[in-house]
XYZ file of C-alpha atoms in Angstrom:
718
model
C 150.006 122.163 130.646
C 151.337 125.462 129.300
C 147.986 126.241 127.709
C 146.208 125.687 131.031
C 148.338 128.208 132.871
C 148.015 130.709 130.048
C 144.228 130.453 130.181
C 144.128 130.896 133.957
C 146.506 133.839 133.845
C 144.397 135.562 131.229
C 141.418 135.653 133.565
C 143.277 138.245 135.605
C 145.495 140.036 133.088
C 144.912 139.821 129.351
C 147.949 142.048 128.775
C 150.500 139.425 129.814
C 150.448 137.290 126.676
C 149.282 137.336 123.115
C 145.563 136.545 122.830
C 146.308 134.257 119.884
C 146.905 131.492 122.442
C 143.172 131.570 123.172
C 142.101 130.559 119.684
C 139.509 127.754 119.911
C 139.864 124.690 117.684
C 137.649 121.714 117.022
C 139.870 118.603 116.930
C 140.010 118.335 113.136
C 141.237 121.927 112.772
C 143.935 121.822 115.447
C 147.338 122.991 114.137
C 149.572 119.976 113.661
C 152.096 121.238 116.183
C 149.462 121.248 118.940
C 147.690 117.943 118.273
C 150.058 115.813 120.342
C 149.917 118.248 123.293
C 146.153 118.440 123.046
C 145.796 114.674 123.338
C 148.434 114.350 126.068
C 146.809 117.019 128.237
C 143.464 115.207 128.241
C 145.160 111.898 129.075
C 146.914 113.518 132.053
C 143.634 114.861 133.436
C 142.024 111.407 133.360
C 144.615 109.675 135.512
C 144.600 105.912 135.876
C 141.793 105.517 138.429
C 144.097 104.395 141.254
C 145.613 105.914 144.370
C 144.501 108.588 146.792
C 144.291 112.025 145.251
C 146.399 114.836 146.708
C 145.583 118.539 146.901
C 148.024 119.378 144.109
C 146.580 116.834 141.656
C 144.652 117.709 138.520
C 142.945 114.342 138.099
C 139.279 113.885 137.187
C 137.647 110.510 137.719
C 134.274 109.186 138.876
C 133.021 107.558 142.038
C 129.705 106.821 143.718
C 128.413 108.731 146.754
C 129.888 106.426 149.378
C 131.411 109.120 151.595
C 128.344 110.638 153.279
C 128.255 108.214 156.211
C 130.808 107.730 158.963
C 130.313 104.206 160.366
C 133.842 104.097 161.804
C 132.999 106.796 164.343
C 129.433 105.678 165.075
C 127.322 102.798 163.685
C 124.308 105.149 163.613
C 126.146 107.275 161.045
C 126.290 104.500 158.444
C 124.548 105.479 155.213
C 123.777 103.506 152.037
C 125.918 103.935 148.946
C 124.169 106.185 146.434
C 124.913 105.301 142.826
C 126.083 102.128 141.151
C 123.183 100.019 142.390
C 119.551 99.473 141.418
C 118.130 100.438 144.803
C 119.696 103.905 144.931
C 120.749 105.132 141.464
C 122.577 108.461 141.562
C 124.879 110.725 139.540
C 128.613 110.285 140.053
C 130.943 112.540 142.023
C 134.658 113.171 141.683
C 136.792 110.286 142.882
C 139.059 111.057 145.861
C 140.610 107.626 146.442
C 140.446 107.870 150.240
C 140.809 104.542 152.097
C 137.748 102.386 152.630
C 135.862 102.445 155.895
C 136.982 99.788 158.381
C 133.418 98.847 159.291
C 131.846 99.152 155.847
C 134.064 98.113 152.936
C 131.592 99.622 150.470
C 132.032 103.090 151.966
C 134.923 105.521 151.894
C 136.462 106.792 155.115
C 135.945 110.437 155.955
C 138.465 113.186 156.621
C 138.345 116.928 157.254
C 139.421 117.649 153.697
C 137.860 116.426 150.485
C 139.955 116.263 147.328
C 139.010 118.751 144.632
C 141.139 118.960 141.451
C 143.458 121.947 141.645
C 141.817 123.683 138.693
C 138.432 123.596 140.460
C 139.542 125.093 143.773
C 138.455 128.559 144.839
C 140.705 131.391 143.799
C 142.337 133.448 146.551
C 139.697 136.124 146.043
C 136.818 133.657 146.078
C 138.284 131.669 148.970
C 138.574 134.779 151.101
C 134.980 135.906 150.756
C 132.244 135.298 153.273
C 130.192 133.107 150.944
C 132.712 130.264 150.842
C 134.942 130.015 153.897
C 132.114 131.198 156.101
C 129.917 128.184 155.440
C 132.702 125.956 156.773
C 133.515 128.274 159.680
C 129.868 128.653 160.564
C 129.424 124.930 161.016
C 132.567 124.636 163.121
C 132.048 127.687 165.324
C 128.497 129.021 165.336
C 126.679 125.668 165.346
C 128.587 124.323 168.404
C 128.209 127.725 170.091
C 124.445 127.545 169.622
C 124.388 124.028 171.025
C 126.194 125.303 174.111
C 123.754 128.173 174.629
C 120.556 126.262 173.878
C 120.897 123.498 176.442
C 117.852 121.536 175.309
C 118.282 120.823 171.598
C 114.569 119.908 171.371
C 113.353 123.145 172.968
C 110.928 125.024 170.755
C 109.903 128.663 170.776
C 107.290 129.246 173.519
C 105.909 132.428 171.903
C 106.055 134.108 168.518
C 107.682 137.101 170.208
C 110.681 134.854 170.902
C 111.013 134.316 167.167
C 110.809 138.065 166.557
C 113.629 138.632 169.066
C 116.065 136.855 166.729
C 115.872 139.935 164.488
C 115.896 142.724 167.080
C 117.810 141.330 170.081
C 119.751 138.359 168.771
C 121.454 135.522 170.611
C 124.415 136.295 172.853
C 127.447 134.143 172.068
C 130.086 134.253 174.843
C 133.094 133.672 172.579
C 133.687 133.370 168.881
C 136.630 133.173 166.528
C 137.526 136.754 165.539
C 138.180 135.656 161.964
C 134.593 134.525 161.701
C 133.455 137.926 162.947
C 135.448 139.517 160.148
C 133.936 137.419 157.370
C 130.268 137.524 158.412
C 129.778 140.997 159.901
C 126.162 141.006 158.738
C 125.330 138.209 161.160
C 127.675 138.708 164.078
C 127.516 141.968 166.023
C 130.058 142.997 168.644
C 128.913 144.051 172.099
C 131.242 146.889 173.101
C 130.384 146.770 176.797
C 131.026 143.050 177.334
C 133.280 142.069 174.480
C 130.825 139.325 173.611
C 129.130 138.828 170.297
C 125.527 138.583 169.256
C 124.136 136.465 166.483
C 121.676 139.041 165.177
C 119.759 138.064 162.079
C 118.913 140.482 159.300
C 115.169 140.869 158.867
C 114.218 138.924 155.722
C 112.635 140.966 152.977
C 109.484 138.833 153.135
C 108.697 139.605 156.781
C 109.985 143.178 156.509
C 107.360 143.906 153.853
C 104.495 142.068 155.547
C 105.033 140.543 158.973
C 101.794 138.571 158.814
C 101.971 137.469 155.184
C 102.914 133.938 156.224
C 99.483 133.517 157.841
C 97.522 134.164 154.655
C 96.446 131.450 152.262
C 96.842 133.742 149.276
C 100.558 134.118 150.105
C 100.932 130.384 150.685
C 99.508 129.845 147.198
C 101.465 132.701 145.577
C 104.768 131.225 146.663
C 104.123 128.025 144.721
C 104.468 130.210 141.608
C 106.863 132.941 142.749
C 108.603 131.669 145.847
C 111.565 129.524 146.720
C 110.371 126.302 145.083
C 108.279 127.178 142.001
C 109.331 123.955 140.229
C 106.864 121.484 141.747
C 103.373 122.882 141.179
C 101.593 120.833 138.494
C 98.298 120.691 136.642
C 95.807 118.079 137.803
C 95.279 115.892 134.737
C 93.437 112.878 136.178
C 90.502 112.520 138.522
C 89.920 111.090 141.030
C 93.360 111.398 142.603
C 94.905 108.000 143.207
C 98.212 106.658 144.501
C 100.369 104.332 142.405
C 101.784 102.641 145.521
C 100.886 99.096 146.539
C 97.624 99.283 148.553
C 98.532 96.049 150.346
C 101.435 97.882 151.951
C 100.299 101.495 152.138
C 96.539 101.217 152.410
C 93.743 102.232 150.010
C 95.050 104.169 147.022
C 92.058 106.461 146.560
C 92.428 110.018 147.785
C 90.033 111.351 150.399
C 89.763 114.598 148.429
C 86.389 113.945 146.853
C 84.504 115.565 144.013
C 81.858 116.812 146.440
C 84.455 118.427 148.699
C 86.150 120.251 145.831
C 82.904 121.555 144.372
C 81.854 122.751 147.804
C 85.167 124.581 148.290
C 85.035 126.333 144.917
C 81.464 127.320 145.687
C 79.892 125.618 142.675
C 81.578 127.894 140.119
C 82.586 124.783 138.182
C 82.020 121.077 138.443
C 85.257 119.147 138.887
C 84.869 117.864 135.336
C 84.591 121.420 134.013
C 87.494 122.608 136.175
C 89.715 119.853 134.792
C 88.709 120.633 131.230
C 89.426 124.352 131.709
C 92.700 123.646 133.567
C 91.679 125.214 136.862
C 93.004 122.616 139.344
C 96.668 122.390 140.383
C 98.531 120.367 142.956
C 101.654 119.879 145.042
C 101.823 116.097 145.075
C 104.273 114.683 147.611
C 102.159 111.643 148.391
C 103.896 108.771 146.631
C 107.471 109.988 147.113
C 107.108 110.555 150.870
C 104.678 107.837 151.980
C 107.233 104.969 151.750
C 109.414 106.885 154.234
C 106.744 107.702 156.815
C 107.263 104.668 159.058
C 111.068 104.929 159.074
C 111.106 108.696 159.592
C 108.687 108.392 162.513
C 111.069 106.040 164.308
C 113.482 108.955 164.688
C 113.144 111.340 167.599
C 111.934 114.883 167.052
C 110.233 114.519 163.686
C 107.265 113.030 161.900
C 106.102 112.644 158.320
C 103.043 112.173 156.127
C 102.414 111.659 152.469
C 100.675 114.823 151.289
C 98.632 116.319 148.489
C 97.734 120.006 148.319
C 95.058 121.047 145.862
C 94.697 124.595 144.469
C 92.076 126.315 142.337
C 92.949 128.962 139.736
C 90.815 132.075 140.224
C 89.797 134.495 137.450
C 92.545 136.955 138.492
C 95.271 134.341 137.802
C 96.021 133.649 141.453
C 95.758 130.292 143.166
C 93.655 129.613 146.222
C 94.067 126.453 148.313
C 91.191 123.971 148.219
C 92.370 121.113 150.427
C 95.345 119.425 152.064
C 95.388 115.661 152.456
C 97.765 114.044 154.944
C 98.259 110.275 154.879
C 100.041 107.826 157.157
C 100.249 104.176 156.063
C 99.305 101.313 158.377
C 101.885 101.241 161.197
C 102.159 99.074 164.329
C 98.754 97.504 163.859
C 96.986 100.811 163.274
C 95.007 101.317 160.065
C 95.897 103.866 157.437
C 95.352 107.429 158.649
C 93.971 109.713 155.983
C 92.451 113.125 156.612
C 91.567 116.156 154.516
C 91.818 119.710 155.839
C 90.266 122.767 154.235
C 90.368 126.544 154.769
C 87.521 127.560 157.060
C 86.284 130.196 159.500
C 85.667 127.644 162.263
C 88.227 128.265 165.022
C 89.085 124.593 165.566
C 89.273 123.695 161.883
C 91.172 126.923 161.162
C 93.963 125.899 163.551
C 94.001 122.384 162.113
C 94.350 123.941 158.667
C 97.344 126.000 159.824
C 98.956 122.860 161.249
C 98.311 120.876 158.073
C 99.816 123.724 156.063
C 102.922 123.663 158.284
C 103.355 119.973 157.464
C 103.039 120.620 153.728
C 105.544 123.467 153.926
C 107.998 121.184 155.727
C 107.524 118.628 152.930
C 108.045 121.343 150.315
C 111.166 122.597 152.118
C 112.662 119.111 152.064
C 111.825 118.509 148.391
C 113.153 121.973 147.528
C 116.477 121.497 149.283
C 117.063 117.860 148.356
C 115.595 117.711 144.846
C 114.990 121.120 143.228
C 118.246 122.506 144.655
C 120.845 119.853 145.538
C 119.919 117.089 143.088
C 118.850 119.031 140.007
C 121.667 121.595 140.100
C 124.708 120.756 142.269
C 124.629 116.976 142.069
C 123.606 116.416 138.454
C 126.049 119.030 137.149
C 129.199 117.468 138.605
C 129.330 114.682 135.969
C 129.158 117.317 133.209
C 132.218 119.017 134.682
C 134.217 115.802 135.071
C 133.386 114.648 131.536
C 134.305 118.049 130.106
C 137.746 117.876 131.705
C 138.317 114.250 130.694
C 137.099 114.442 127.103
C 137.281 118.054 125.866
C 140.538 119.886 125.354
C 140.705 123.359 126.842
C 141.068 124.510 123.237
C 137.706 122.979 122.372
C 135.037 125.641 121.685
C 132.372 123.806 123.706
C 134.743 123.502 126.657
C 135.293 127.261 126.528
C 131.573 127.928 126.232
C 130.749 125.790 129.285
C 133.794 126.552 131.434
C 132.424 129.706 133.144
C 129.241 127.802 134.009
C 131.227 125.117 135.871
C 133.458 127.417 137.915
C 133.779 126.491 141.631
C 130.927 123.951 141.543
C 133.045 120.933 142.422
C 134.534 122.651 145.464
C 131.176 123.834 146.777
C 129.856 120.294 146.272
C 132.793 118.902 148.224
C 132.025 121.296 151.091
C 128.407 120.144 150.994
C 129.472 116.498 151.312
C 131.746 117.465 154.160
C 129.285 119.354 156.368
C 125.810 119.830 154.886
C 124.432 116.628 153.328
C 126.609 114.199 155.290
C 125.359 111.927 158.051
C 124.257 114.116 160.984
C 125.032 117.248 158.967
C 122.872 120.359 158.848
C 120.319 118.860 156.445
C 119.894 115.665 158.450
C 119.603 117.568 161.726
C 117.031 120.081 160.579
C 114.944 118.827 157.642
C 111.976 116.474 157.860
C 113.481 113.260 156.383
C 116.508 113.639 158.705
C 118.797 110.585 158.247
C 116.953 109.615 155.040
C 117.485 112.969 153.348
C 120.020 112.092 150.651
C 118.461 108.663 150.247
C 115.210 110.448 149.376
C 117.043 112.482 146.736
C 118.223 109.199 145.188
C 114.619 108.008 144.970
C 113.711 111.316 143.292
C 116.594 110.831 140.837
C 115.338 107.343 140.058
C 111.676 108.209 139.577
C 111.647 111.851 138.502
C 114.907 112.995 136.911
C 115.305 113.093 133.144
C 117.922 115.150 131.333
C 115.458 116.329 128.688
C 113.064 117.610 131.384
C 115.781 119.844 132.836
C 115.180 122.229 129.934
C 112.725 124.814 131.214
C 110.213 124.545 128.333
C 110.125 120.742 128.608
C 109.778 120.927 132.393
C 106.811 123.288 132.138
C 105.108 121.135 129.511
C 105.709 117.970 131.535
C 104.064 119.520 134.613
C 101.121 120.740 132.551
C 102.086 124.353 133.234
C 102.497 125.133 129.536
C 101.757 123.770 126.097
C 103.470 124.366 122.746
C 102.094 127.395 120.896
C 104.384 127.878 117.881
C 104.280 130.999 115.754
C 106.149 131.844 112.511
C 108.336 134.248 114.499
C 108.954 131.814 117.371
C 108.518 128.084 116.669
C 109.460 127.307 120.301
C 106.805 129.591 121.801
C 104.793 128.284 124.758
C 101.377 129.142 126.117
C 101.388 129.150 129.916
C 98.519 127.468 131.716
C 98.748 130.177 134.400
C 99.660 133.360 132.570
C 100.915 135.098 135.735
C 103.608 132.552 136.694
C 106.665 134.682 137.547
C 109.236 131.868 137.548
C 108.063 130.702 134.130
C 107.489 134.199 132.688
C 110.991 135.438 133.522
C 112.616 132.047 133.058
C 111.352 131.601 129.517
C 112.773 134.981 128.514
C 116.137 134.061 130.008
C 115.960 130.651 128.330
C 115.280 132.299 124.963
C 118.262 134.634 125.302
C 120.539 131.804 126.429
C 119.449 129.718 123.464
C 120.071 132.625 121.051
C 123.609 133.035 122.383
C 124.334 129.287 122.323
C 122.887 128.979 118.803
C 125.134 131.726 117.450
C 128.153 130.195 119.176
C 127.539 126.577 118.142
C 126.679 127.346 114.517
C 129.839 129.394 114.163
C 131.968 126.334 114.953
C 129.598 123.656 113.624
C 127.856 124.882 110.464
C 126.963 121.338 109.337
C 125.803 118.116 110.974
C 128.877 116.292 109.678
C 131.114 118.458 111.852
C 129.202 117.311 114.951
C 129.381 113.626 114.094
C 133.081 113.762 113.232
C 134.170 115.574 116.412
C 135.588 112.662 118.409
C 136.108 114.747 121.572
C 132.512 115.991 121.539
C 131.050 112.539 120.920
C 133.201 110.986 123.655
C 132.113 113.764 126.034
C 128.385 113.179 125.509
C 128.803 109.391 125.617
C 130.681 109.585 128.920
C 128.071 111.875 130.504
C 125.302 109.406 129.629
C 127.058 106.112 130.249
C 129.384 106.951 133.141
C 128.554 110.265 134.844
C 124.858 109.397 134.818
C 125.561 105.721 134.230
C 122.672 104.425 136.315
C 120.356 105.883 133.648
C 122.471 105.012 130.622
C 119.775 102.824 129.047
C 116.949 105.350 129.288
C 115.362 106.133 125.888
C 114.915 109.840 126.580
C 118.569 110.856 126.307
C 118.975 113.300 123.385
C 121.110 112.120 120.491
C 124.042 114.248 119.374
C 124.040 114.266 115.601
C 123.295 117.849 114.561
C 124.066 121.421 115.636
C 120.460 121.663 116.887
C 121.049 118.639 119.150
C 124.158 120.264 120.610
C 122.356 123.590 121.086
C 119.614 121.894 123.079
C 122.051 119.922 125.264
C 124.315 122.873 126.036
C 121.464 125.332 126.633
C 119.956 122.890 129.134
C 123.241 122.619 131.040
C 123.687 126.388 131.080
C 120.098 126.993 132.221
C 120.501 124.542 135.122
C 123.760 126.091 136.327
C 122.591 129.693 135.961
C 118.846 130.391 135.854
C 117.467 127.322 137.619
C 120.043 127.457 140.410
C 119.533 131.176 140.940
C 115.755 130.701 141.168
C 115.990 128.050 143.900
C 119.013 129.359 145.806
C 119.213 133.103 146.240
C 115.767 133.550 147.763
C 116.418 131.082 150.565
C 116.984 133.597 153.333
C 114.334 136.085 152.238
C 111.618 133.419 152.100
C 112.784 130.904 154.717
C 114.773 133.128 157.092
C 111.515 133.743 158.944
C 110.932 130.037 159.430
C 107.159 130.070 160.200
C 106.788 130.917 156.506
C 108.768 127.817 155.479
C 109.503 125.456 158.385
C 112.106 122.869 157.444
C 110.688 120.193 159.707
C 107.380 119.229 161.325
C 108.077 117.663 164.707
C 104.626 116.573 165.877
C 101.705 114.682 164.366
C 98.320 116.259 163.771
C 96.173 116.506 166.917
C 93.451 114.534 165.136
C 95.625 111.501 164.335
C 94.510 108.883 166.884
C 94.436 111.545 169.624
C 94.511 110.980 173.354
C 92.195 112.951 175.603
C 95.164 114.880 176.964
C 96.330 115.772 173.463
C 92.833 117.004 172.573
C 92.668 119.158 175.691
C 96.106 120.633 175.075
C 95.207 121.570 171.506
C 91.860 123.091 172.473
C 93.408 125.021 175.357
C 96.274 126.616 173.432
C 96.377 125.793 169.704
C 99.153 128.354 169.146
C 101.473 126.219 171.290
C 100.627 123.188 169.155
C 101.836 125.094 166.094
C 104.994 126.365 167.810
C 105.789 122.826 168.998
C 105.366 121.523 165.456
C 107.827 124.110 164.120
C 111.620 123.516 164.222
C 113.338 123.696 167.596
C 115.319 126.782 168.566
C 118.584 125.046 167.714
C 117.312 123.782 164.364
C 115.766 127.107 163.376
C 118.722 129.331 164.265
C 121.296 127.008 162.705
C 119.344 126.768 159.454
C 118.736 130.525 159.414
C 122.463 131.180 159.691
C 123.273 128.669 156.942
C 120.568 130.036 154.627
C 121.927 133.551 155.103
C 125.299 132.360 153.844
C 123.897 130.303 150.970
C 121.727 133.212 149.791
C 124.606 135.689 149.699
C 126.465 136.938 146.647
C 130.193 137.343 147.154
C 131.856 140.688 146.299
C 133.538 139.076 143.269
C 130.440 137.272 141.965
C 130.574 136.639 138.215
C 127.116 137.281 136.803
C 125.715 135.874 133.598
C 126.804 138.021 130.672
C 128.629 140.536 132.854
C 132.215 140.060 131.669
C 133.253 138.481 128.394
C 135.589 135.501 128.632
C 139.067 136.148 127.182
C 138.663 133.256 124.729
C 135.560 134.903 123.252
C 137.267 138.245 122.658
C 139.600 136.842 120.027
C 136.838 135.920 117.561
C 134.832 138.871 116.153
C 131.782 136.682 115.446
C 131.653 135.293 118.973
C 132.410 138.682 120.490
C 129.527 140.228 118.554
C 127.132 137.423 119.574
C 128.113 137.842 123.216
C 127.570 141.595 123.087
C 124.097 140.928 121.692
C 123.513 138.533 124.590
C 124.602 141.238 127.037
C 122.068 143.588 125.481
C 119.352 140.956 125.820
C 120.083 140.576 129.522
C 119.704 144.318 130.021
C 116.346 144.058 128.254
C 115.419 141.257 130.656
C 116.295 143.437 133.646
C 114.082 146.225 132.366
C 111.235 143.826 131.600
C 111.380 142.298 135.089
C 111.257 145.784 136.614
C 108.240 146.589 134.451
C 106.447 143.392 135.418
C 107.047 143.971 139.113
C 105.103 147.249 139.055
C 102.244 145.936 136.930
C 99.297 145.837 139.342
C 97.538 143.295 137.132
C 100.271 140.758 137.900
C 99.167 139.908 141.429
C 101.658 137.095 141.926
C 104.540 139.583 141.849
C 103.015 142.962 142.622
C 100.867 144.450 145.367
C 100.948 145.817 148.911
C 103.518 143.915 150.963
C 104.309 141.500 148.111
C 107.965 140.658 147.532
C 108.700 141.472 143.869
C 109.988 138.537 141.845
C 113.613 139.338 141.042
C 115.329 135.968 141.398
C 115.969 135.813 137.638
C 117.063 139.431 137.369
C 120.569 139.005 135.930
C 122.670 141.339 138.086
C 122.917 142.121 141.792
C 124.870 143.868 144.478
C 126.815 141.765 146.976
C 125.102 140.178 149.974
C 121.546 138.855 150.399
C 119.512 140.513 147.652
C 117.128 137.805 146.287
C 118.248 138.624 142.750
C 121.210 138.044 140.438
C 122.019 135.102 138.138
C 125.661 134.010 138.399
C 127.290 132.021 135.618
C 127.777 128.992 137.813
C 126.793 127.128 140.959
C 129.427 128.724 143.173
C 127.602 128.671 146.528
């Protein structure tokens, strides 16, 4: 216990005690006088798995996600348990021990506070900044205020000028908590003459640079490589495209994107066979993961869904151009499977249909981004690493001290997400396409798509066909990118390399031989618990890395650090700049395509005013403004943000070897900053440079406070 308080105190004043207390020890080298305390401290943190946790506790234990629903208040708010069952496997969360629901004994009852171990709670500085308390206040004050002002929650925007007014006139809010005004001054503006407030949105960088960029196909394509969700684009490896779902349930498996159509769209430059061989065709494939949800999602009011495929062609200048969008609806209510392909065209009717189809795909991409690339792959999957580290690694353990800054505040931000964002009828369910099936969909993605080894950036790129190994004597881990101008991968691989260099120096200092890895009982228990308990629903998968050598440990730890720093930064801090102007990235598509079993009236309405069809498909005013406000908060850096490599941890100062390795890492990050700046002014790199193009800075290590679309913090702290 004493060592814990010493460590925490040192984060704020290293002059208070002797730094010798921060010496790191592997278990076998622990001074005899500390061994008993080391073991006892870990035992205390584990608890006994019983009782309801209190705010002052420091207990770390596991539970399934059975606290997202609220059946006691409303049967419609019941949600399935995620984790611990074959239907919905899921990572584990921290156990709170709250009483069981009265109406669903498998679920936990909800309360306005969620237990977070005391060591994981926000500091006074962090807790007082707008990026933490504001998210909670926003949902309790702004969201209800918007509901009161916008009487019809399904009302859309009648004109695009109404969308523009959000950035130059704002929304008048009659009354608001003054504390909220203090913590989010960038969003709330005071009206001196009336005393009222205005929710006035900052103009996102994307629309500030090019107001009409969202209309262009080249920008739509560019953002798959350099936008908010650059983790899903993949190389087309098989042709023809075909679903793996049961055709007896979902209809014919063959895609309607034919060879003839593709060759016509790429103007005969290549045959499809040649394009595949030369790696020219790429795809966003949300067909099989979304199609099983189409019927259930469509039974909800105010939304619709398709399975979708979007095909792109790689041009000679290393940019993508869209070839086709396929939207599919399985047989429903006696109707046959609906399957239609839309292509870019100059025909007025087909052009508007293309824009509508693109809006549907963007809504699909927004949902997959938020639920899979963001929530699942970073926040959700990291929590078991944190719990296992506390339960199995002493705070004197060198790997605990290496990982500790990368786990800071994550459990509390996850608890806030379960409280108000991903819960039943929370912001995600109200405003994103899957609605009540949102977190359930993330469980399906975890089941079918998530592998620990693929969370390493190089492995992820290779798996998606976006890179292949290209070893050199100087760099045996070198990759050759399939698309050489791929900003997320270009910058990410440099950051990955520097992270791995730092981790390698650190690990090999404490573990010079394989025997020292195998004999470290804390380390082995830690990795075993992550695999068999924290991610227990996947404990029997053959792809889990073994932990026998220093190289094994380097790979495991670098992957964890990349996910909590680089990957999270890439999918989080651009949210407002790219999605704040929601026509660029609508979170929901509310209406079906006009060509899907259309009525005569629907045809006439579309032909008379196609713009209205698009505006009606977009999120409602309430959905759009609420999400915009939330994204502004989630994209913001707090004034006390701790950036990767910015400040050395006190425990690293005491060892000259580690201190020197960290200083080298700091120098590498400055090199990365300079290289990103250089790349962003290179006119040959058209996916990150050009008139009106937002430069790619999401993996630039450091940032100012606020919404900047750059900066890589140590941890998932927002």
